[in-house]
Short mmCIF file of C-alpha atoms and ligand atoms in Angstrom, two decimals:
data_model
loop_
_atom_site.label_atom_id
_atom_site.label_comp_id
_atom_site.label_asym_id
_atom_site.label_seq_id
_atom_site.Cartn_x
_atom_site.Cartn_y
_atom_site.Cartn_z
CA MET A 1 33.14 -1.10 0.13
CA PRO A 2 35.94 -3.51 -0.83
CA GLU A 3 38.41 -2.09 -3.44
CA GLU A 4 37.79 -4.74 -6.02
CA LYS A 5 33.99 -3.93 -5.92
CA ARG A 6 34.73 -0.08 -6.21
CA ASN A 7 36.76 -0.66 -9.27
CA SER A 8 34.53 -3.16 -10.93
CA GLU A 9 31.43 -0.94 -10.63
CA ARG A 10 32.83 2.36 -11.74
CA VAL A 11 30.52 4.26 -13.97
CA LYS A 12 30.95 7.06 -16.38
CA ILE A 13 28.07 9.46 -17.00
CA PHE A 14 27.96 11.69 -19.96
CA GLY A 15 25.40 14.45 -19.86
CA THR A 16 24.67 18.12 -19.92
CA ALA A 17 24.45 20.55 -17.03
CA GLY A 18 21.06 20.89 -15.60
CA SER A 19 19.81 17.54 -16.75
CA PRO A 20 17.36 16.28 -14.15
CA LEU A 21 18.03 12.66 -15.07
CA GLY A 22 21.68 13.27 -14.87
CA TYR A 23 21.12 14.52 -11.37
CA MET A 24 18.93 11.58 -10.49
CA ILE A 25 21.55 9.04 -11.64
CA ARG A 26 24.38 10.87 -9.72
CA ASP A 27 22.22 11.01 -6.60
CA PHE A 28 21.35 7.39 -6.90
CA LEU A 29 25.01 6.23 -7.41
CA HIS A 30 26.38 8.56 -4.77
CA ARG A 31 23.85 7.31 -2.12
CA SER A 32 24.60 3.77 -3.25
CA ASP A 33 28.34 4.35 -2.75
CA ILE A 34 29.18 3.50 -6.30
CA PRO A 35 32.04 5.44 -7.50
CA PHE A 36 31.29 7.28 -10.74
CA GLN A 37 32.58 10.03 -13.03
CA TRP A 38 30.26 12.76 -14.27
CA VAL A 39 31.49 14.05 -17.74
CA GLU A 40 29.71 17.29 -18.44
CA LEU A 41 29.26 17.84 -22.22
CA ARG A 42 29.53 21.57 -23.12
CA ASN A 43 29.03 21.49 -26.86
CA ASP A 44 27.94 19.28 -29.82
CA GLU A 45 31.50 18.30 -30.59
CA GLN A 46 32.04 17.01 -27.08
CA ALA A 47 28.73 15.05 -27.17
CA ARG A 48 29.78 13.36 -30.37
CA THR A 49 33.43 12.72 -29.42
CA PHE A 50 32.72 11.51 -25.70
CA ALA A 51 29.28 10.27 -25.68
CA GLY A 52 28.76 9.00 -29.31
CA VAL A 53 25.53 11.01 -29.75
CA SER A 54 24.74 13.73 -32.27
CA GLY A 55 24.79 16.66 -29.96
CA VAL A 56 23.93 18.19 -26.67
CA LYS A 57 20.18 18.08 -27.41
CA ASP A 58 20.18 14.34 -28.33
CA SER A 59 17.53 12.60 -26.39
CA ARG A 60 19.71 9.62 -25.80
CA LEU A 61 21.64 11.71 -23.14
CA PRO A 62 22.70 11.01 -20.42
CA VAL A 63 24.65 8.04 -21.30
CA CYS A 64 26.13 5.65 -18.75
CA VAL A 65 29.12 3.47 -19.64
CA PHE A 66 30.03 0.86 -17.16
CA GLN A 67 33.55 -0.67 -16.67
CA ASP A 68 32.60 -3.78 -18.73
CA GLY A 69 31.86 -1.50 -21.63
CA THR A 70 28.05 -1.79 -21.24
CA ARG A 71 26.32 1.44 -22.49
CA LEU A 72 23.03 2.62 -21.30
CA GLU A 73 21.33 5.58 -23.07
CA CYS A 74 18.95 7.72 -21.10
CA PRO A 75 18.50 4.87 -18.58
CA THR A 76 15.93 4.42 -15.96
CA ILE A 77 17.09 3.85 -12.40
CA ARG A 78 15.59 0.38 -12.66
CA GLN A 79 17.93 -0.40 -15.63
CA ILE A 80 20.91 0.81 -13.58
CA VAL A 81 19.81 -1.29 -10.61
CA GLU A 82 19.54 -4.27 -12.86
CA LYS A 83 22.93 -3.56 -14.45
CA LEU A 84 24.51 -3.45 -10.96
CA GLY A 85 23.03 -6.92 -10.27
CA TRP A 86 20.91 -5.53 -7.49
CA PHE A 87 17.49 -6.19 -8.92
CA ARG A 88 15.85 -9.31 -7.63
CA ASP A 89 12.53 -10.70 -6.88
CA PRO A 90 11.56 -11.98 -3.52
CA SER A 91 12.86 -15.58 -3.06
CA ARG A 92 10.14 -16.77 -0.57
CA SER A 93 6.42 -16.86 -0.79
CA GLU A 94 6.31 -15.86 2.93
CA TYR A 95 8.74 -14.09 5.32
CA ASP A 96 8.81 -13.73 8.97
CA LEU A 97 9.49 -10.11 8.77
CA ALA A 98 9.04 -7.50 6.03
CA ILE A 99 10.64 -4.16 6.45
CA TYR A 100 9.65 -1.08 4.34
CA GLY A 101 12.44 1.45 3.94
CA ALA A 102 16.16 0.91 4.00
CA GLY A 103 17.25 4.08 5.88
CA PRO A 104 19.06 3.73 9.13
CA ALA A 105 15.97 2.29 10.93
CA GLY A 106 15.06 -0.19 8.22
CA LEU A 107 18.77 -1.27 7.74
CA SER A 108 19.22 -1.73 11.48
CA ALA A 109 15.96 -3.80 11.75
CA ALA A 110 17.35 -5.87 8.79
CA VAL A 111 20.61 -6.61 10.57
CA TYR A 112 18.94 -7.53 13.77
CA GLY A 113 16.12 -9.51 12.24
CA ALA A 114 18.20 -11.50 10.05
CA SER A 115 20.89 -12.04 12.65
CA GLU A 116 18.23 -13.43 14.94
CA GLY A 117 17.31 -15.95 12.35
CA LEU A 118 14.13 -14.31 11.03
CA ALA A 119 13.47 -14.65 7.36
CA THR A 120 13.74 -11.01 6.57
CA VAL A 121 13.03 -8.89 3.51
CA VAL A 122 13.70 -5.26 3.07
CA VAL A 123 11.74 -3.18 0.46
CA GLU A 124 13.37 0.14 -0.62
CA ARG A 125 11.89 2.44 -3.23
CA TRP A 126 15.22 4.24 -4.07
CA THR A 127 18.41 3.07 -2.49
CA VAL A 128 19.95 2.37 0.93
CA GLY A 129 20.66 5.24 3.38
CA GLY A 130 17.44 7.26 3.30
CA GLN A 131 17.95 10.84 4.46
CA ALA A 132 21.28 9.85 6.01
CA GLY A 133 22.51 8.79 2.49
CA SER A 134 22.25 12.30 1.35
CA THR A 135 24.66 13.90 3.93
CA THR A 136 28.38 14.04 3.43
CA LYS A 137 29.36 13.61 7.02
CA ILE A 138 27.53 12.49 10.05
CA GLU A 139 29.60 13.57 13.02
CA ASN A 140 27.44 12.60 15.96
CA TYR A 141 27.09 8.90 15.23
CA LEU A 142 28.63 6.68 17.96
CA GLY A 143 31.90 5.13 17.12
CA PHE A 144 32.93 7.37 14.22
CA PRO A 145 34.92 10.25 15.93
CA SER A 146 35.99 11.80 12.72
CA GLY A 147 32.53 11.39 11.16
CA ILE A 148 31.34 9.19 8.43
CA SER A 149 29.48 9.88 5.08
CA GLY A 150 25.85 8.68 5.02
CA ALA A 151 26.47 6.77 1.88
CA GLU A 152 29.36 4.81 3.51
CA LEU A 153 27.47 4.12 6.69
CA ALA A 154 24.54 2.92 4.65
CA GLU A 155 26.67 0.73 2.44
CA ARG A 156 28.29 -0.84 5.51
CA ALA A 157 24.88 -1.62 6.94
CA ARG A 158 23.67 -3.05 3.66
CA GLU A 159 26.54 -5.31 3.44
CA GLN A 160 26.05 -6.37 7.18
CA ALA A 161 22.37 -6.99 6.67
CA CYS A 162 23.05 -9.03 3.51
CA ARG A 163 25.69 -10.97 5.23
CA PHE A 164 23.32 -12.16 7.85
CA GLY A 165 20.87 -13.18 5.05
CA ALA A 166 18.49 -10.36 4.83
CA GLU A 167 17.00 -9.92 1.28
CA LEU A 168 17.07 -6.44 -0.04
CA LEU A 169 14.68 -5.37 -2.82
CA ILE A 170 16.14 -2.04 -4.13
CA GLY A 171 14.16 0.33 -6.44
CA ARG A 172 10.77 -1.18 -5.36
CA GLU A 173 8.13 0.81 -3.58
CA GLY A 174 5.48 -0.40 -1.18
CA VAL A 175 2.24 1.23 -2.10
CA ARG A 176 -0.54 -0.67 -0.18
CA GLY A 177 -0.94 -3.16 2.62
CA GLU A 178 -3.56 -5.71 3.80
CA PHE A 179 -3.33 -7.09 7.36
CA MET A 180 -4.99 -9.98 8.97
CA PRO A 181 -4.17 -11.87 12.21
CA GLY A 182 -0.65 -13.25 11.89
CA LYS A 183 -0.09 -12.20 8.26
CA GLY A 184 0.54 -8.97 6.30
CA VAL A 185 0.53 -8.52 2.71
CA GLY A 186 2.40 -5.66 1.12
CA TYR A 187 1.78 -4.71 -2.41
CA LEU A 188 4.62 -3.12 -4.44
CA ALA A 189 4.21 -0.50 -7.11
CA ASP A 190 5.29 -3.03 -9.72
CA GLY A 191 2.57 -5.58 -8.65
CA THR A 192 4.93 -7.78 -6.54
CA LYS A 193 3.28 -9.16 -3.36
CA ILE A 194 5.22 -9.56 -0.17
CA VAL A 195 3.68 -11.82 2.44
CA ALA A 196 5.06 -11.66 6.00
CA ARG A 197 4.09 -12.54 9.53
CA ALA A 198 5.14 -9.26 10.91
CA THR A 199 5.92 -5.86 9.31
CA ILE A 200 8.09 -2.87 10.26
CA CYS A 201 7.48 0.42 8.61
CA ALA A 202 10.69 2.39 8.49
CA THR A 203 9.71 4.70 5.64
CA GLY A 204 11.02 7.87 7.28
CA VAL A 205 9.98 11.16 5.69
CA ASP A 206 9.98 12.76 2.27
CA TYR A 207 11.63 16.10 1.76
CA ARG A 208 9.27 18.97 2.27
CA ARG A 209 8.73 21.20 -0.80
CA LEU A 210 9.27 24.92 -0.99
CA ASN A 211 5.93 25.28 -2.69
CA VAL A 212 7.03 28.02 -5.21
CA ALA A 213 6.36 28.21 -8.97
CA GLY A 214 8.80 26.40 -11.15
CA GLU A 215 9.76 23.84 -8.55
CA GLU A 216 9.07 20.73 -10.61
CA ARG A 217 10.60 22.28 -13.69
CA LEU A 218 13.96 23.05 -12.09
CA LEU A 219 14.20 20.04 -9.81
CA GLY A 220 17.55 18.57 -10.50
CA ALA A 221 18.43 21.47 -12.70
CA GLY A 222 19.73 24.00 -10.04
CA LEU A 223 17.12 23.08 -7.35
CA TYR A 224 17.84 20.09 -5.06
CA TYR A 225 16.29 18.59 -1.96
CA GLY A 226 18.59 17.57 0.81
CA ALA A 227 22.19 18.32 1.46
CA GLY A 228 23.39 17.59 -2.15
CA ALA A 229 26.28 15.44 -1.24
CA SER A 230 26.49 14.19 -4.91
CA GLU A 231 26.57 17.78 -6.26
CA ALA A 232 29.49 19.18 -4.15
CA ALA A 233 32.08 17.79 -6.46
CA LEU A 234 30.55 19.73 -9.42
CA CYS A 235 30.58 23.20 -7.66
CA ARG A 236 33.29 25.59 -8.72
CA PRO A 237 35.31 28.09 -6.65
CA THR A 238 33.27 30.94 -8.20
CA ASP A 239 29.86 29.59 -7.37
CA ASP A 240 27.49 31.09 -4.83
CA ILE A 241 25.28 28.58 -3.16
CA TYR A 242 22.00 29.08 -1.37
CA ILE A 243 20.55 26.80 1.17
CA VAL A 244 17.07 26.93 2.58
CA GLY A 245 16.60 25.70 6.17
CA GLY A 246 17.67 26.24 9.66
CA GLY A 247 18.36 22.73 10.92
CA ASN A 248 21.44 20.58 11.25
CA SER A 249 21.07 19.29 7.75
CA ALA A 250 21.29 22.83 6.40
CA GLY A 251 24.18 23.59 8.61
CA GLN A 252 26.07 20.50 7.52
CA ALA A 253 25.51 21.21 3.91
CA ALA A 254 26.67 24.92 4.25
CA MET A 255 29.93 23.86 5.97
CA HIS A 256 30.56 21.15 3.41
CA PHE A 257 30.03 23.52 0.43
CA SER A 258 31.92 26.34 2.02
CA ARG A 259 35.22 24.47 1.40
CA VAL A 260 34.79 24.56 -2.40
CA VAL A 261 32.74 27.65 -3.38
CA ARG A 262 32.99 31.40 -3.13
CA SER A 263 30.01 31.89 -0.80
CA VAL A 264 27.24 29.97 0.98
CA THR A 265 24.03 31.71 1.99
CA ILE A 266 21.63 30.08 4.53
CA VAL A 267 18.05 31.35 4.04
CA VAL A 268 15.99 30.89 7.19
CA ARG A 269 12.50 31.92 8.18
CA GLY A 270 13.41 32.33 11.86
CA ALA A 271 15.21 35.20 13.70
CA SER A 272 18.31 33.06 14.31
CA LEU A 273 19.79 29.59 13.95
CA LYS A 274 20.40 29.32 17.66
CA GLU A 275 17.24 27.30 18.52
CA THR A 276 17.34 24.95 15.52
CA ILE A 277 20.94 24.01 14.96
CA SER A 278 23.53 22.16 17.09
CA GLN A 279 26.10 24.26 18.88
CA TYR A 280 29.04 22.64 17.15
CA LEU A 281 27.65 23.68 13.75
CA LEU A 282 26.63 27.13 14.78
CA ASP A 283 30.12 27.88 16.02
CA ARG A 284 31.58 26.73 12.60
CA ILE A 285 28.95 28.73 10.72
CA GLN A 286 29.73 31.84 12.74
CA SER A 287 33.44 31.56 12.29
CA SER A 288 33.33 30.88 8.52
CA HIS A 289 34.01 33.94 6.43
CA ARG A 290 32.23 32.21 3.43
CA VAL A 291 28.96 31.48 5.12
CA ARG A 292 26.31 34.18 5.71
CA VAL A 293 22.84 33.74 7.19
CA LEU A 294 19.81 35.58 5.96
CA THR A 295 17.31 35.38 8.84
CA ASN A 296 13.57 36.26 8.74
CA SER A 297 13.79 35.42 4.94
CA GLU A 298 12.14 33.01 2.58
CA VAL A 299 12.62 32.09 -1.07
CA THR A 300 9.51 33.24 -2.93
CA ALA A 301 10.35 32.65 -6.58
CA LEU A 302 12.70 30.78 -8.84
CA GLU A 303 13.96 32.06 -12.19
CA GLY A 304 15.17 30.08 -15.19
CA ASP A 305 13.72 28.02 -17.88
CA SER A 306 15.88 24.81 -18.20
CA MET A 307 18.37 25.79 -15.43
CA LEU A 308 17.96 27.80 -12.25
CA GLU A 309 19.35 31.26 -12.85
CA ALA A 310 18.25 33.30 -9.93
CA ILE A 311 16.20 33.16 -6.73
CA ILE A 312 14.00 35.83 -5.14
CA VAL A 313 14.19 36.20 -1.31
CA ARG A 314 11.74 38.12 0.61
CA ASN A 315 12.39 39.56 4.08
CA ARG A 316 9.50 38.55 6.16
CA LEU A 317 9.84 41.66 8.48
CA THR A 318 10.23 44.46 5.91
CA GLY A 319 8.59 42.77 2.81
CA GLU A 320 11.64 43.70 0.90
CA GLN A 321 12.45 41.38 -2.07
CA LYS A 322 15.88 40.71 -3.44
CA ARG A 323 17.14 38.91 -6.44
CA PHE A 324 20.25 36.65 -6.20
CA ALA A 325 21.81 35.11 -9.24
CA THR A 326 22.72 31.50 -8.68
CA HIS A 327 22.65 28.07 -10.36
CA TRP A 328 22.51 26.20 -6.88
CA LEU A 329 19.66 26.17 -4.46
CA PHE A 330 19.53 23.28 -1.80
CA VAL A 331 16.33 22.86 0.23
CA CYS A 332 16.80 21.31 3.64
CA ILE A 333 13.51 22.05 5.33
CA GLY A 334 12.71 18.90 6.97
CA GLY A 335 10.18 16.23 5.86
CA VAL A 336 6.77 14.75 5.90
CA PRO A 337 5.73 11.18 6.36
CA ARG A 338 4.03 9.38 3.54
CA THR A 339 1.73 7.12 5.27
CA GLU A 340 -1.51 7.37 3.36
CA TRP A 341 -1.55 3.53 2.94
CA ALA A 342 -1.88 3.33 6.77
CA GLU A 343 -5.04 5.47 6.76
CA GLU A 344 -6.61 3.02 4.20
CA VAL A 345 -6.15 0.13 6.56
CA GLY A 346 -7.15 1.90 9.78
CA ILE A 347 -3.76 2.29 11.30
CA LYS A 348 -3.72 5.36 13.61
CA ARG A 349 -1.65 8.45 12.52
CA ASP A 350 -1.19 11.73 14.13
CA GLU A 351 -2.40 14.97 12.49
CA ALA A 352 0.88 15.28 10.58
CA GLY A 353 0.76 11.64 9.37
CA TYR A 354 3.18 10.07 11.59
CA LEU A 355 2.38 6.53 12.84
CA ILE A 356 1.36 6.43 16.47
CA THR A 357 2.62 3.40 18.46
CA GLY A 358 2.72 1.79 21.90
CA PRO A 359 1.75 3.99 24.88
CA ASP A 360 0.84 6.88 22.74
CA LEU A 361 -2.05 4.87 21.42
CA SER A 362 -3.60 4.18 24.75
CA GLN A 363 -6.36 6.29 26.15
CA GLY A 364 -5.49 6.52 29.74
CA GLN A 365 -5.42 3.04 31.15
CA ASN A 366 -7.57 1.74 28.23
CA PRO A 367 -6.27 0.09 25.07
CA PRO A 368 -6.84 1.85 21.82
CA GLU A 369 -10.18 1.78 20.17
CA LYS A 370 -10.70 -1.52 18.19
CA TRP A 371 -7.44 -2.98 19.52
CA PRO A 372 -8.33 -6.86 19.35
CA LEU A 373 -5.82 -8.35 21.86
CA ASP A 374 -5.75 -8.61 25.73
CA ARG A 375 -2.22 -7.11 25.97
CA PRO A 376 -1.70 -3.38 25.13
CA PRO A 377 0.42 -2.57 22.02
CA TYR A 378 4.14 -3.04 22.38
CA TYR A 379 6.18 0.05 22.61
CA LEU A 380 6.79 0.46 18.75
CA GLU A 381 3.65 -1.43 17.69
CA THR A 382 1.02 0.53 15.75
CA SER A 383 -2.68 0.19 16.25
CA MET A 384 -2.53 -2.95 14.03
CA PRO A 385 -1.11 -5.95 15.89
CA GLY A 386 2.06 -7.19 14.13
CA VAL A 387 2.69 -3.87 12.39
CA PHE A 388 5.50 -1.85 13.90
CA ALA A 389 7.06 1.53 13.11
CA ALA A 390 10.62 2.65 13.65
CA GLY A 391 12.59 5.85 13.07
CA ASP A 392 11.46 9.20 11.60
CA VAL A 393 8.09 7.84 10.37
CA ARG A 394 7.06 7.20 13.99
CA HIS A 395 4.99 9.80 16.05
CA GLY A 396 7.41 11.33 18.77
CA SER A 397 10.60 10.02 17.20
CA ILE A 398 13.92 11.89 17.71
CA LYS A 399 14.88 12.30 14.14
CA ARG A 400 18.54 11.26 14.45
CA CYS A 401 20.47 8.47 12.96
CA ALA A 402 21.30 6.86 16.19
CA SER A 403 17.66 6.94 17.45
CA ALA A 404 16.42 5.40 14.11
CA VAL A 405 18.90 2.64 14.36
CA GLY A 406 18.06 1.96 18.00
CA GLU A 407 14.43 1.90 17.15
CA GLY A 408 15.11 -0.46 14.27
CA ALA A 409 16.86 -2.84 16.67
CA MET A 410 14.11 -2.47 19.32
CA ALA A 411 11.36 -3.11 16.90
CA VAL A 412 12.86 -6.48 15.99
CA ALA A 413 12.80 -7.41 19.70
CA PHE A 414 9.04 -6.65 19.83
CA VAL A 415 8.54 -8.52 16.46
CA GLN A 416 10.16 -11.61 18.08
CA ARG A 417 7.72 -11.33 21.12
CA TYR A 418 4.82 -10.87 18.77
CA LEU A 419 5.88 -13.93 16.61
CA ALA A 420 6.33 -16.02 19.66
CA GLY A 421 2.57 -15.42 20.40
CA GLY A 422 2.88 -12.80 22.99
C1 FAD B 1 20.83 16.10 4.99
C2 FAD B 1 20.60 15.44 6.34
C3 FAD B 1 21.53 15.40 7.26
C4 FAD B 1 21.34 14.63 8.46
N1 FAD B 1 22.43 14.61 9.29
C5 FAD B 1 22.31 13.99 10.53
C6 FAD B 1 23.34 13.75 11.40
O1 FAD B 1 24.50 14.36 11.22
N2 FAD B 1 23.12 13.14 12.55
C7 FAD B 1 21.95 12.53 12.82
O2 FAD B 1 21.85 11.86 13.89
N3 FAD B 1 20.95 12.59 12.00
C8 FAD B 1 21.02 13.41 10.85
N4 FAD B 1 20.02 13.45 9.95
C9 FAD B 1 18.70 12.86 10.29
C10 FAD B 1 18.81 11.32 9.96
O3 FAD B 1 19.31 11.12 8.73
C11 FAD B 1 17.43 10.72 9.96
O4 FAD B 1 16.84 10.92 11.35
C12 FAD B 1 17.37 9.32 9.71
O5 FAD B 1 17.93 9.10 8.41
C13 FAD B 1 16.01 8.54 9.88
O6 FAD B 1 16.12 7.36 9.48
P1 FAD B 1 14.92 6.46 9.02
O7 FAD B 1 15.38 5.15 8.55
O8 FAD B 1 13.83 6.51 10.06
O9 FAD B 1 14.18 7.20 7.74
P2 FAD B 1 14.87 7.79 6.38
O10 FAD B 1 16.24 7.96 6.54
O11 FAD B 1 13.99 8.86 5.90
O12 FAD B 1 14.79 6.50 5.47
C14 FAD B 1 13.49 5.93 5.00
C15 FAD B 1 13.57 5.08 3.76
O13 FAD B 1 12.39 4.61 3.39
C16 FAD B 1 12.29 4.53 1.95
N5 FAD B 1 10.89 4.58 1.65
C17 FAD B 1 9.92 5.51 1.90
N6 FAD B 1 8.75 5.08 1.42
C18 FAD B 1 8.96 3.90 1.01
C19 FAD B 1 7.95 2.94 0.47
N7 FAD B 1 6.70 3.33 0.26
N8 FAD B 1 8.43 1.75 -0.01
C20 FAD B 1 9.76 1.51 0.14
N9 FAD B 1 10.66 2.34 0.63
C21 FAD B 1 10.26 3.54 1.11
C22 FAD B 1 12.99 5.93 1.62
O14 FAD B 1 13.33 5.89 0.18
C23 FAD B 1 14.25 5.82 2.56
O15 FAD B 1 15.29 5.18 2.01
C24 FAD B 1 20.13 14.06 8.74
C25 FAD B 1 19.15 14.19 7.81
C26 FAD B 1 19.31 14.91 6.57
C27 FAD B 1 18.19 14.94 5.64
#
């Protein structure tokens, strides 16, 4: 991000520890690569002096103050998006290409679509970067030998896509689709309609939940999904952090937090991390004196009313339960695709909800059932002609940034063939 932009968009957020909205705003700004300062209010006097509210229980908290002096009290993300000047309505009544999701796959499709001259719109329900935006360092992405933060990678891609003329609708969620030959209509949650000749679904996956009592209550108040890149700066050297999950995202988070806190514990259901984590991360975890791994273990309960106070971990082999006091639990246990909309319009999904594409749709030499064209589906085309899937949402995808980016670019090549009448 250019320096002048960084400075002009600096935000101060005044709030109390354990505020779910405070977390949501921090997460949004962090992923959007907008520099911000979180000012934690510890008592009524600080609330009055710094935030201009009556006390720490004041419902106007959190308060955001932008560099131009604008003050937003208890703002919605939509209000912040508007304040950043990112809120816009579609400028066209019809596009060549509509992309849903601005993670690595969607952003890549936007760059390639727009640079190939397609009138391209991207609809993103949160902010750019997707899952990648939640990680502090991606170390295996080609061309960045020292690694790059997910938020920075996403911001660069956003800028690149916009420079080529792609339209980005941030904070807007696609909820339903209607498809007819040569035309798709996407309906957004706020009632906006997006009409396009071709569609790429790049909606990735949603974090899988722990499914324990108290999850909703403590979300953003000690319990976080993903690697918690926005939270690391708030951790103290006396903190003990718990991370659930045995994949690379859990490993990355552990290594990141281990630099700033007293201890990091990875809680994993399996007997070891060996099968699930990349060797380079495993080596680092094993050689860190601050990281320990509880294998054959699962979190079975959360304690705390307005803030996480402790977790209960059960050993799956012995049944023994232990209580660990902590204010920090990060859950990195993979994701699930949210593709119910596809079911409604007859687009084929696998049992887990991933969109099936190309050769995986065909039954032996035969085209898929109800496929209306003479040609078989293109490699990344779903069972609906003109609707493509790229990245983690696709059945059989690799679940890596590079492959999502590759699929985004590839999907555009097939979109072009489709639009050319092939
Ligand atoms: C913590 C973490 C660390 C990781 N580290 C690495 C790594 O180091 N290296 C690596 O290669 N991979 C890594 N990965 C995996 C990688 O991030 C994913 O494979 C990649 O982000 C998938 O990209 P995607 O675009 O397919 O989907 P996603 O990244 O999931 O993006 C999907 C986007 O679609 C949006 N969306 C969803 N539904 C809708 C809707 N209805 N309307 C509009 N928008 C919608 C979402 O908000 C999201 O922004 C990591 C993943 C995580 C969670």
